[in-house]
XYZ file of C-alpha atoms in Angstrom:
665
model
C 62.152 15.086 20.015
C 58.449 14.863 20.468
C 55.442 15.410 18.399
C 55.775 17.782 15.425
C 52.977 19.957 14.240
C 53.112 22.548 11.400
C 53.220 25.935 13.105
C 50.532 28.485 12.739
C 51.030 32.207 12.495
C 52.960 33.579 15.634
C 51.033 36.871 15.752
C 47.785 38.487 14.582
C 47.178 42.114 13.388
C 43.638 43.228 13.212
C 42.625 46.507 11.386
C 39.199 48.188 11.919
C 37.754 50.329 9.045
C 34.337 51.695 8.472
C 32.480 54.942 7.849
C 32.808 57.902 10.400
C 30.584 57.394 13.470
C 29.935 53.573 13.250
C 31.951 53.097 16.562
C 35.240 51.630 15.476
C 37.181 53.396 18.221
C 34.652 52.695 20.941
C 34.760 48.950 20.133
C 38.596 48.997 20.777
C 38.579 51.189 23.967
C 35.513 49.023 25.318
C 37.500 45.809 24.854
C 40.589 47.288 26.625
C 38.856 48.988 29.578
C 35.854 46.789 29.661
C 33.506 49.795 30.020
C 32.057 52.128 27.534
C 34.044 55.390 27.022
C 32.226 58.647 27.642
C 34.696 60.600 25.569
C 35.937 58.998 22.350
C 39.107 60.303 20.532
C 39.241 60.421 16.728
C 41.329 57.348 16.568
C 42.644 54.728 19.147
C 46.315 54.173 19.521
C 47.496 50.599 18.390
C 47.219 48.141 21.215
C 48.784 44.653 21.607
C 47.064 42.073 23.621
C 49.534 39.635 25.172
C 49.312 36.012 24.094
C 48.368 34.624 27.607
C 44.982 36.555 27.530
C 43.812 35.474 24.163
C 41.898 32.210 23.388
C 44.357 31.161 20.826
C 47.465 32.131 23.013
C 48.805 34.361 20.084
C 49.898 37.972 20.695
C 47.255 40.264 18.884
C 47.659 43.863 17.696
C 44.480 46.011 17.081
C 44.782 48.901 14.787
C 42.261 51.770 14.348
C 41.785 53.913 11.194
C 40.560 57.419 10.996
C 39.989 59.158 7.683
C 40.227 62.503 9.586
C 43.750 61.899 10.793
C 45.105 59.443 8.034
C 45.486 59.524 4.309
C 44.410 57.030 1.773
C 48.080 55.966 1.187
C 48.151 55.227 5.029
C 45.077 53.208 4.816
C 46.558 51.205 1.940
C 49.614 50.400 3.935
C 47.553 49.423 7.058
C 45.380 46.959 4.836
C 48.409 45.350 3.593
C 50.076 44.930 6.804
C 46.982 43.647 8.438
C 46.205 39.913 8.728
C 42.458 40.532 8.953
C 40.184 43.481 8.215
C 37.072 44.254 10.342
C 34.572 46.380 8.443
C 32.401 48.003 11.027
C 28.883 49.301 10.325
C 26.144 50.721 12.515
C 23.137 48.365 12.477
C 20.847 51.395 12.810
C 22.281 53.050 9.729
C 21.434 51.325 6.414
C 23.774 53.672 4.488
C 26.772 52.262 6.350
C 25.540 48.717 5.536
C 25.208 49.551 2.036
C 28.695 51.014 1.870
C 30.202 47.728 2.701
C 29.596 46.472 -0.864
C 29.740 49.906 -2.699
C 32.980 51.049 -1.069
C 34.781 49.063 1.583
C 34.872 45.507 0.201
C 36.071 46.831 -3.248
C 38.566 49.170 -1.513
C 40.169 46.287 0.471
C 40.248 44.234 -2.694
C 41.849 46.792 -4.677
C 44.569 47.773 -2.062
C 45.428 44.079 -1.779
C 45.683 43.718 -5.570
C 46.936 47.128 -6.999
C 46.257 45.923 -10.748
C 42.677 45.766 -9.763
C 42.693 49.374 -8.900
C 43.706 50.500 -12.315
C 47.118 51.697 -11.040
C 49.295 48.930 -11.931
C 47.750 47.375 -14.982
C 50.651 48.282 -17.302
C 53.246 47.053 -14.883
C 51.451 43.808 -14.207
C 50.989 43.119 -17.960
C 54.591 43.887 -18.636
C 55.601 41.284 -16.003
C 53.137 38.815 -17.339
C 51.197 38.793 -14.108
C 47.686 39.339 -15.298
C 46.653 35.680 -14.585
C 47.896 35.850 -10.932
C 45.415 34.602 -8.345
C 44.006 37.696 -6.462
C 44.874 37.933 -2.851
C 41.903 37.504 -0.650
C 42.426 39.407 2.675
C 40.257 37.764 5.316
C 37.262 40.014 6.318
C 34.937 40.105 9.399
C 31.791 42.127 9.172
C 30.976 43.720 12.428
C 27.512 45.341 13.164
C 27.853 47.830 16.029
C 25.171 49.547 18.230
C 23.050 46.333 18.447
C 21.752 47.948 21.724
C 19.756 50.663 19.804
C 17.626 48.209 17.705
C 15.259 45.185 18.402
C 15.867 43.323 15.126
C 18.920 41.817 13.256
C 20.744 42.763 10.050
C 22.239 39.202 9.669
C 19.989 38.219 6.769
C 21.521 41.183 4.729
C 24.995 40.397 5.789
C 24.673 36.726 4.923
C 23.620 37.843 1.399
C 26.736 39.793 1.164
C 28.948 36.847 2.347
C 27.705 34.733 -0.614
C 29.210 37.199 -3.065
C 32.394 37.715 -1.221
C 34.217 34.455 -0.271
C 36.887 36.444 1.629
C 34.321 37.134 4.355
C 35.107 34.760 7.095
C 32.306 35.633 9.570
C 29.997 38.274 10.735
C 28.884 39.320 14.233
C 26.648 41.908 15.732
C 27.761 43.574 19.041
C 27.523 46.795 21.086
C 30.496 48.899 22.389
C 28.062 50.497 24.912
C 26.609 47.328 26.512
C 29.904 45.310 25.761
C 27.657 42.682 24.059
C 29.830 40.338 21.965
C 32.949 42.453 22.117
C 35.328 39.780 23.051
C 33.569 37.480 20.551
C 34.101 39.958 17.793
C 37.893 40.121 18.351
C 37.852 36.301 18.783
C 36.283 35.868 15.410
C 38.765 38.163 13.828
C 41.640 36.265 15.351
C 40.029 32.986 14.243
C 39.680 34.298 10.728
C 43.541 34.487 10.597
C 44.551 31.403 12.532
C 41.800 29.116 11.274
C 40.430 30.565 8.020
C 37.409 29.109 6.241
C 38.178 30.012 2.576
C 41.083 27.507 2.091
C 38.840 24.746 3.402
C 35.320 25.449 2.271
C 33.495 26.925 -0.634
C 30.420 28.910 0.590
C 28.677 29.038 -2.710
C 28.829 25.253 -3.393
C 28.638 24.347 0.306
C 31.568 22.065 -0.349
C 35.117 21.427 0.750
C 37.731 22.956 -1.518
C 39.540 20.534 -3.839
C 42.791 21.288 -1.867
C 41.279 20.515 1.381
C 39.626 17.444 0.019
C 42.958 16.244 -1.313
C 44.693 16.752 1.932
C 42.033 14.970 3.908
C 42.112 12.118 1.545
C 45.899 11.731 2.135
C 45.396 11.945 6.032
C 42.692 9.147 5.812
C 45.079 6.774 3.763
C 47.835 7.454 6.260
C 45.467 6.597 9.300
C 44.003 3.499 7.474
C 46.691 1.285 9.052
C 45.315 -2.057 7.804
C 44.695 -0.682 4.219
C 40.983 -1.716 4.104
C 39.780 1.832 3.068
C 37.971 2.195 6.469
C 38.769 3.694 9.827
C 37.795 1.257 12.546
C 37.607 2.148 16.171
C 41.232 1.469 16.867
C 42.296 3.600 13.991
C 39.910 6.444 14.963
C 41.260 6.396 18.466
C 44.894 6.564 17.232
C 43.845 9.475 14.888
C 42.276 11.321 17.847
C 45.303 10.831 20.074
C 47.801 12.012 17.398
C 45.802 15.079 16.581
C 44.418 16.067 19.925
C 46.433 14.156 22.567
C 43.363 12.690 24.022
C 41.358 9.384 23.618
C 37.973 9.264 21.954
C 35.317 8.159 24.378
C 33.179 5.299 23.280
C 29.920 7.238 23.770
C 31.193 10.169 21.569
C 32.475 7.740 18.981
C 29.089 6.170 18.657
C 27.412 9.689 18.470
C 29.855 10.686 15.696
C 28.898 7.603 13.764
C 25.230 8.159 14.194
C 25.628 11.646 12.761
C 27.429 10.299 9.882
C 25.122 7.573 9.285
C 22.069 9.766 9.368
C 23.594 12.340 6.919
C 25.728 10.008 4.648
C 24.227 6.517 4.239
C 27.460 5.045 2.791
C 29.632 7.054 5.371
C 29.681 3.921 7.761
C 30.442 0.430 6.709
C 30.824 -2.540 9.097
C 30.734 -0.134 11.868
C 33.710 1.689 10.541
C 34.010 5.168 8.890
C 34.443 5.321 5.072
C 36.355 8.087 3.285
C 33.033 9.629 2.435
C 32.112 9.682 6.128
C 35.476 11.104 7.053
C 35.043 14.039 4.578
C 31.480 14.748 5.646
C 32.622 14.993 9.235
C 35.046 17.739 8.446
C 32.594 19.497 6.263
C 30.147 19.457 9.194
C 32.743 20.867 11.539
C 33.411 23.841 9.220
C 29.712 24.525 8.696
C 29.343 24.601 12.385
C 32.018 27.163 12.855
C 34.538 24.532 14.150
C 37.238 25.397 11.668
C 39.942 24.916 14.390
C 39.134 21.153 14.478
C 39.957 20.553 10.848
C 42.943 23.071 11.024
C 44.412 21.176 13.982
C 44.219 17.978 11.988
C 45.764 19.413 8.911
C 48.665 21.122 10.773
C 49.302 17.995 12.602
C 49.993 16.404 9.202
C 52.248 19.093 8.128
C 49.909 21.529 6.182
C 50.426 25.250 6.211
C 47.799 27.974 5.735
C 47.826 27.414 1.973
C 47.293 23.672 2.420
C 50.785 22.899 1.187
C 53.181 20.687 3.136
C 55.408 22.995 5.289
C 59.085 22.964 4.232
C 60.202 22.700 7.922
C 57.876 19.626 8.180
C 59.267 17.979 5.026
C 62.946 19.052 5.663
C 63.825 19.250 9.294
C 67.391 20.551 9.771
C 70.047 17.669 9.766
C 73.510 18.454 10.589
C 75.977 16.132 8.608
C 79.678 16.768 9.493
C 82.194 16.650 6.661
C 83.211 12.966 5.943
C 80.018 11.519 7.468
C 77.316 9.758 5.688
C 73.466 9.070 6.246
C 71.851 5.705 6.740
C 68.318 4.518 7.757
C 67.943 4.013 11.594
C 66.344 1.001 12.942
C 63.163 2.975 13.441
C 63.305 4.115 9.803
C 63.715 0.575 8.585
C 60.894 -0.675 10.758
C 58.478 2.007 9.478
C 59.279 1.190 5.804
C 58.775 -2.445 6.493
C 55.339 -1.728 7.958
C 54.379 0.485 4.911
C 55.529 -2.206 2.496
C 53.467 -4.873 4.394
C 50.350 -2.713 4.419
C 50.359 -2.208 0.632
C 51.579 -5.765 -0.305
C 47.745 -6.705 -0.493
C 48.209 -10.197 -1.762
C 51.043 -11.032 0.714
C 53.375 -12.404 -1.981
C 56.405 -10.490 -0.508
C 56.686 -8.166 -3.544
C 55.113 -4.943 -4.671
C 53.295 -5.146 -8.104
C 53.205 -1.978 -10.191
C 49.609 -1.320 -8.986
C 50.607 -1.762 -5.225
C 53.668 0.417 -5.766
C 51.439 3.117 -7.161
C 49.017 2.827 -4.360
C 51.757 3.061 -1.737
C 52.834 6.457 -3.000
C 49.368 7.705 -3.575
C 49.853 9.915 -0.423
C 52.948 11.611 -2.142
C 52.979 14.211 -5.002
C 54.720 11.411 -7.118
C 56.719 8.309 -6.671
C 60.406 9.152 -5.768
C 61.678 6.863 -8.584
C 60.389 5.224 -11.657
C 59.141 1.684 -11.014
C 60.006 0.328 -14.582
C 63.362 2.052 -15.365
C 64.796 2.766 -11.834
C 63.848 0.584 -8.942
C 63.569 -2.607 -10.963
C 67.176 -2.019 -12.392
C 68.887 -0.731 -9.271
C 67.906 -3.316 -6.472
C 66.997 -6.945 -6.105
C 63.624 -8.013 -7.463
C 61.496 -11.149 -7.674
C 63.177 -12.715 -10.717
C 59.915 -14.602 -11.719
C 57.497 -11.593 -11.725
C 60.025 -8.895 -11.961
C 58.459 -7.090 -8.900
C 60.316 -5.395 -5.998
C 60.731 -7.525 -2.911
C 60.924 -6.308 0.654
C 64.620 -6.595 0.543
C 64.858 -4.644 -2.625
C 62.481 -2.030 -1.202
C 64.798 -1.521 1.806
C 67.754 -1.516 -0.444
C 66.371 1.396 -2.536
C 65.549 3.416 0.371
C 69.085 2.825 1.771
C 70.587 3.982 -1.594
C 68.397 7.157 -1.594
C 69.171 7.966 2.083
C 72.971 7.749 1.267
C 72.904 9.871 -1.852
C 69.827 12.176 -1.091
C 68.809 12.114 2.514
C 66.595 15.191 2.171
C 64.496 13.411 -0.451
C 64.297 10.492 2.014
C 63.048 12.770 4.722
C 60.500 14.388 2.457
C 59.114 11.137 1.436
C 58.920 9.750 4.960
C 56.874 12.686 5.861
C 54.564 12.172 2.880
C 54.150 8.636 4.040
C 53.224 9.611 7.453
C 56.414 8.793 9.573
C 55.963 11.864 11.695
C 52.561 10.893 12.780
C 52.943 7.063 13.093
C 56.196 7.487 14.990
C 55.103 10.775 16.956
C 58.448 12.254 16.028
C 60.319 13.964 13.125
C 61.963 12.114 10.303
C 65.346 12.746 12.048
C 64.436 9.747 14.172
C 64.581 7.674 10.916
C 68.034 8.781 9.976
C 71.445 7.712 11.375
C 74.476 9.971 10.759
C 77.713 8.027 10.781
C 81.021 9.162 12.313
C 83.376 10.939 10.126
C 85.583 8.943 7.628
C 88.715 10.332 9.261
C 87.834 8.592 12.461
C 87.157 5.395 10.633
C 90.659 5.636 8.977
C 92.237 6.408 12.279
C 90.560 3.267 13.907
C 91.239 1.184 10.840
C 87.591 0.006 10.885
C 84.310 1.612 9.572
C 81.334 1.862 11.735
C 79.035 2.250 8.602
C 76.635 -0.261 7.287
C 76.433 1.291 3.659
C 79.273 1.604 1.379
C 79.680 3.399 -1.981
C 81.906 1.636 -4.545
C 82.740 3.565 -7.774
C 83.145 1.277 -10.745
C 85.364 2.927 -13.278
C 86.414 1.605 -16.649
C 86.676 2.172 -20.452
C 83.560 1.680 -22.563
C 82.987 -1.857 -23.311
C 84.937 -3.213 -20.376
C 81.871 -4.936 -18.974
C 81.513 -2.802 -15.827
C 77.774 -2.325 -16.299
C 77.237 -6.138 -16.571
C 79.428 -6.518 -13.343
C 77.145 -4.073 -11.682
C 73.916 -5.715 -12.670
C 75.246 -9.038 -11.708
C 75.202 -7.890 -8.203
C 71.506 -7.835 -8.128
C 70.685 -11.265 -9.574
C 70.997 -14.752 -8.122
C 72.007 -16.244 -11.485
C 74.422 -14.058 -13.508
C 73.990 -16.446 -16.524
C 70.648 -14.633 -17.304
C 72.637 -11.435 -18.059
C 74.939 -13.059 -20.665
C 74.499 -11.370 -24.116
C 71.980 -8.929 -22.698
C 72.143 -5.290 -23.985
C 71.813 -2.854 -20.963
C 69.754 -0.016 -22.627
C 68.572 1.667 -19.463
C 71.225 3.922 -17.941
C 70.964 3.153 -14.173
C 73.767 4.677 -12.422
C 73.610 2.898 -9.110
C 73.013 -0.709 -8.099
C 72.617 -1.866 -4.464
C 72.500 -5.111 -2.646
C 73.563 -6.545 0.695
C 76.560 -8.682 1.408
C 77.845 -10.326 4.622
C 81.090 -9.057 6.128
C 82.210 -10.999 8.995
C 78.713 -12.090 9.863
C 77.283 -8.577 9.598
C 74.942 -7.289 6.920
C 76.275 -4.503 4.897
C 74.955 -2.734 1.883
C 77.218 -2.027 -1.032
C 76.290 0.551 -3.744
C 78.001 0.064 -7.124
C 78.084 3.377 -9.076
C 78.715 2.915 -12.516
C 80.883 5.879 -13.574
C 80.092 6.822 -17.256
C 83.383 7.758 -18.980
C 82.803 8.602 -22.528
C 86.403 9.485 -23.541
C 89.569 8.206 -22.307
C 90.974 11.697 -21.694
C 87.865 13.025 -19.818
C 88.788 14.093 -16.293
C 86.967 12.724 -13.534
C 85.134 15.066 -11.222
C 85.804 14.919 -7.315
C 82.413 13.405 -6.741
C 83.294 10.621 -9.238
C 86.558 9.863 -7.508
C 85.579 10.054 -3.780
C 84.025 6.764 -2.428
C 84.656 4.033 0.088
C 86.327 1.714 -2.229
C 87.140 2.054 -5.960
C 86.824 -0.798 -8.470
C 88.856 -0.126 -11.582
C 87.634 -2.542 -14.501
C 89.379 -3.512 -17.717
C 88.567 -6.089 -20.268
C 91.132 -8.928 -19.993
C 90.412 -9.948 -23.560
C 91.082 -6.516 -25.025
C 94.814 -5.703 -25.189
C 94.211 -1.908 -25.124
C 91.809 -1.933 -22.198
C 94.159 -1.857 -19.032
C 96.006 1.239 -20.055
C 92.949 3.385 -19.217
C 92.571 1.726 -15.871
C 96.258 2.304 -15.008
C 96.119 5.924 -15.852
C 93.106 6.443 -13.810
C 94.842 4.869 -10.796
C 98.070 6.909 -11.105
C 96.231 10.053 -11.585
C 93.426 9.992 -8.901
C 94.107 6.989 -6.524
C 97.910 6.463 -6.148
C 98.280 9.210 -3.409
C 94.765 8.759 -1.851
C 93.725 6.610 1.102
C 90.799 5.000 -0.857
C 91.208 1.273 -1.256
C 91.296 0.070 -4.801
C 90.528 -3.272 -6.490
C 91.427 -3.859 -10.080
C 89.049 -6.265 -11.922
C 89.655 -7.990 -15.212
C 86.321 -8.983 -16.756
C 85.410 -11.484 -19.336
C 87.910 -13.942 -17.951
C 85.968 -16.746 -19.648
C 87.535 -15.568 -22.952
C 91.283 -15.834 -23.917
C 93.252 -13.368 -21.734
C 95.353 -11.052 -23.928
C 98.629 -9.453 -23.073
C 97.998 -5.715 -22.355
C 99.677 -3.057 -24.408
C 101.036 -1.172 -21.516
C 104.362 -0.629 -19.692
C 103.430 -3.324 -17.209
C 100.973 -6.218 -17.162
C 98.150 -5.879 -14.627
C 99.791 -8.222 -12.066
C 102.995 -6.280 -12.197
C 101.269 -2.987 -11.973
C 99.337 -4.237 -8.868
C 102.542 -5.441 -7.349
C 104.353 -2.206 -7.972
C 101.544 -0.059 -6.310
C 101.007 -2.513 -3.543
C 97.558 -3.428 -4.634
C 95.860 -6.871 -4.551
C 96.343 -8.957 -7.626
C 93.805 -8.372 -10.322
C 90.553 -10.123 -9.574
C 89.374 -12.014 -12.605
C 85.554 -11.855 -13.128
C 83.133 -13.363 -15.660
C 79.243 -13.465 -15.674
C 79.504 -17.048 -16.904
C 81.237 -18.170 -13.662
C 78.445 -16.908 -11.485
C 80.799 -16.262 -8.587
C 80.117 -13.274 -6.425
C 83.023 -13.282 -3.999
C 84.162 -9.963 -5.744
C 81.302 -8.065 -4.150
C 82.209 -9.401 -0.604
C 85.883 -8.372 -1.174
C 84.833 -4.834 -2.086
C 82.567 -4.431 0.858
C 85.330 -5.771 3.203
C 87.827 -3.390 1.694
C 85.479 -0.521 2.357
C 84.724 -1.687 5.962
C 88.453 -1.936 6.843
C 89.972 0.705 4.565
C 93.625 0.736 6.177
C 94.175 -3.089 5.940
C 94.977 -3.334 2.189
C 98.548 -3.958 3.004
C 97.651 -6.759 5.196
C 95.640 -8.436 2.414
C 98.630 -8.257 0.220
C 101.018 -9.667 2.785
C 98.695 -12.645 3.223
C 98.539 -13.257 -0.580
C 102.214 -13.113 -1.130
C 103.126 -15.814 1.398
C 103.110 -19.107 -0.269
C 102.480 -20.940 3.045
C 99.102 -19.409 3.079
C 98.326 -20.780 -0.398
C 99.244 -24.206 0.508
C 96.860 -24.153 3.509
C 94.171 -23.078 1.055
C 93.543 -19.566 2.434
C 93.914 -17.842 -1.015
C 91.146 -19.706 -2.802
C 88.389 -17.804 -4.318
C 85.951 -18.915 -1.569
C 84.771 -15.583 -0.131
C 84.642 -17.172 3.438
C 88.291 -18.195 3.269
C 89.235 -14.898 1.644
C 87.646 -13.145 4.671
C 89.510 -15.325 7.087
C 92.727 -14.289 5.307
C 92.027 -10.753 6.296
C 93.779 -11.162 9.581
C 90.463 -11.319 11.542
C 89.966 -7.619 10.916
C 86.533 -7.823 12.610
C 88.501 -7.917 15.812
C 89.324 -4.875 17.757
C 91.924 -2.523 16.145
C 94.613 -3.359 18.734
C 94.230 -7.048 17.762
C 94.837 -6.020 14.201
C 98.060 -4.393 15.088
C 99.310 -7.421 16.897
C 98.442 -9.751 14.011
C 100.100 -7.444 11.450
C 103.293 -7.513 13.513
C 103.153 -11.283 13.791
C 102.722 -11.572 10.021
C 105.702 -9.241 9.274
C 107.869 -11.203 11.752
C 106.808 -14.482 10.080
C 107.625 -13.170 6.779
C 111.173 -12.029 7.821
C 111.746 -15.474 9.327
C 110.720 -17.136 6.235
C 113.111 -15.074 4.098
């Protein structure tokens, strides 16, 4: 896929304005013909310079304005269409210089902001737009006819620049001698492609807060070892990533010397500090090398307004219907590296402070530390902090349910730069579910299980039990935080799979389920075995939503440590399961601390078309006498006809079972 850089403008439109006789038209004609025109028309036709002959490789249109031939409305339209306005004055005519501040600069401001011109005040106020930030069109001041004088007007122009921050640069030139003609148009082009005002405040001689914030984020991303310094190795990586060239040792030493001379604490232990890094970019801008800082900013995804580009944050990802999204190996490795960088004490867990620092390069953390991540994935049960395993689980969850958010945060954390690729390399799109069903085996490694049951059935405790080693700790606990999803990993035939338990909140028994609440890889219908009225809800849900679907279903009776009550329904749970060809109800209790339920659910999701086979195995008494239908999850898996084998082998085994069953009867 290659390196991704936020794109800059694909064309530049330059407008020349100024008083009559200052030489606007002559400047354009001299640039095009490379000689001074003896006869000058009132106005030059619009010209477009091809990209291959411009320094920035961007096609550039140059537009002339003539008050003789055009109206003020036409001028307003051209100002708004232009990306940069060159105000031309004659260096030998002080009146044209004075008119820059008395007429031209206020005019450009007014045409870019109609409400400032007194023509749109009522409309702006009616729309509540009076507090809108005024538009600042980039301006270049051009002093023409320098061949006629032996002095410079730059001192006067620099004073104007201090009062008008939109003025990007100034240049003196001559259309007659061709002096600085190319440079003038280069400065105009540069004012559009590498503007100063978003980066630097002329009055304060400081970086803007937005620029500083962006560069701080870039510094943190490049600080691989997390010591708040950029050593030679990190600086070289930074140089390669931004400019595709190594930093020569001699140049690196010279850069450090300049920083050390100007910012005493800009260098520490022969490495560049954040202060030194910010000073370096400030120096680039002060010396007119804006393009260097802009190249860095764009490489890290920033647009001309110093905001992260949407195409950088959200590259287009095609997900066919029935497919899902998971982290690729590269995505996992990157997230492991990020975790280890911010696990400063090396205890294998992220403290709240470490977690906060990790996401300091992002607008905010993608989840709440206290009420989300600690309640939805495995944590260190001593400290309550998120482990590496829990960290990867939480990212796996987000990638499945909101892959766009995953890509955004990977970009914020620097995946694009560190991996020299877009976030698409961190995402794996699975094959369509219909193919899994046809092959009777899923290629996915992340499965979604919807846990559905009446209020008080114990489904929330069952979900939370998936996250802890000792479920006894959850007994009697009131689950106040409404966390919808719980995720952990399980082993299915020796392969690690992630199972997401989604707690479907049903307030009333008659409330209909939405399609997104029904569709999943495996459904777990939960009833309270000690409550005689609990199973009816589960039975109705199954008949209404799952009886005709291809989604595997497991019925679970919770609180089996209490006295099991006869259910007030047409059939008892075991009879119901037998009628609808479901596995017998799985009895579950937090007190037993047995976790085979989760393995069963993951296995059913991995092999969605083998439910009938599980039931055949369960029914044959000769399997029970060999101990295959115990609650040992490993033995339970073996009873699943070896479905980890190829699909064809599965068919052969099924036929064998059926034949054996017929022979027994």
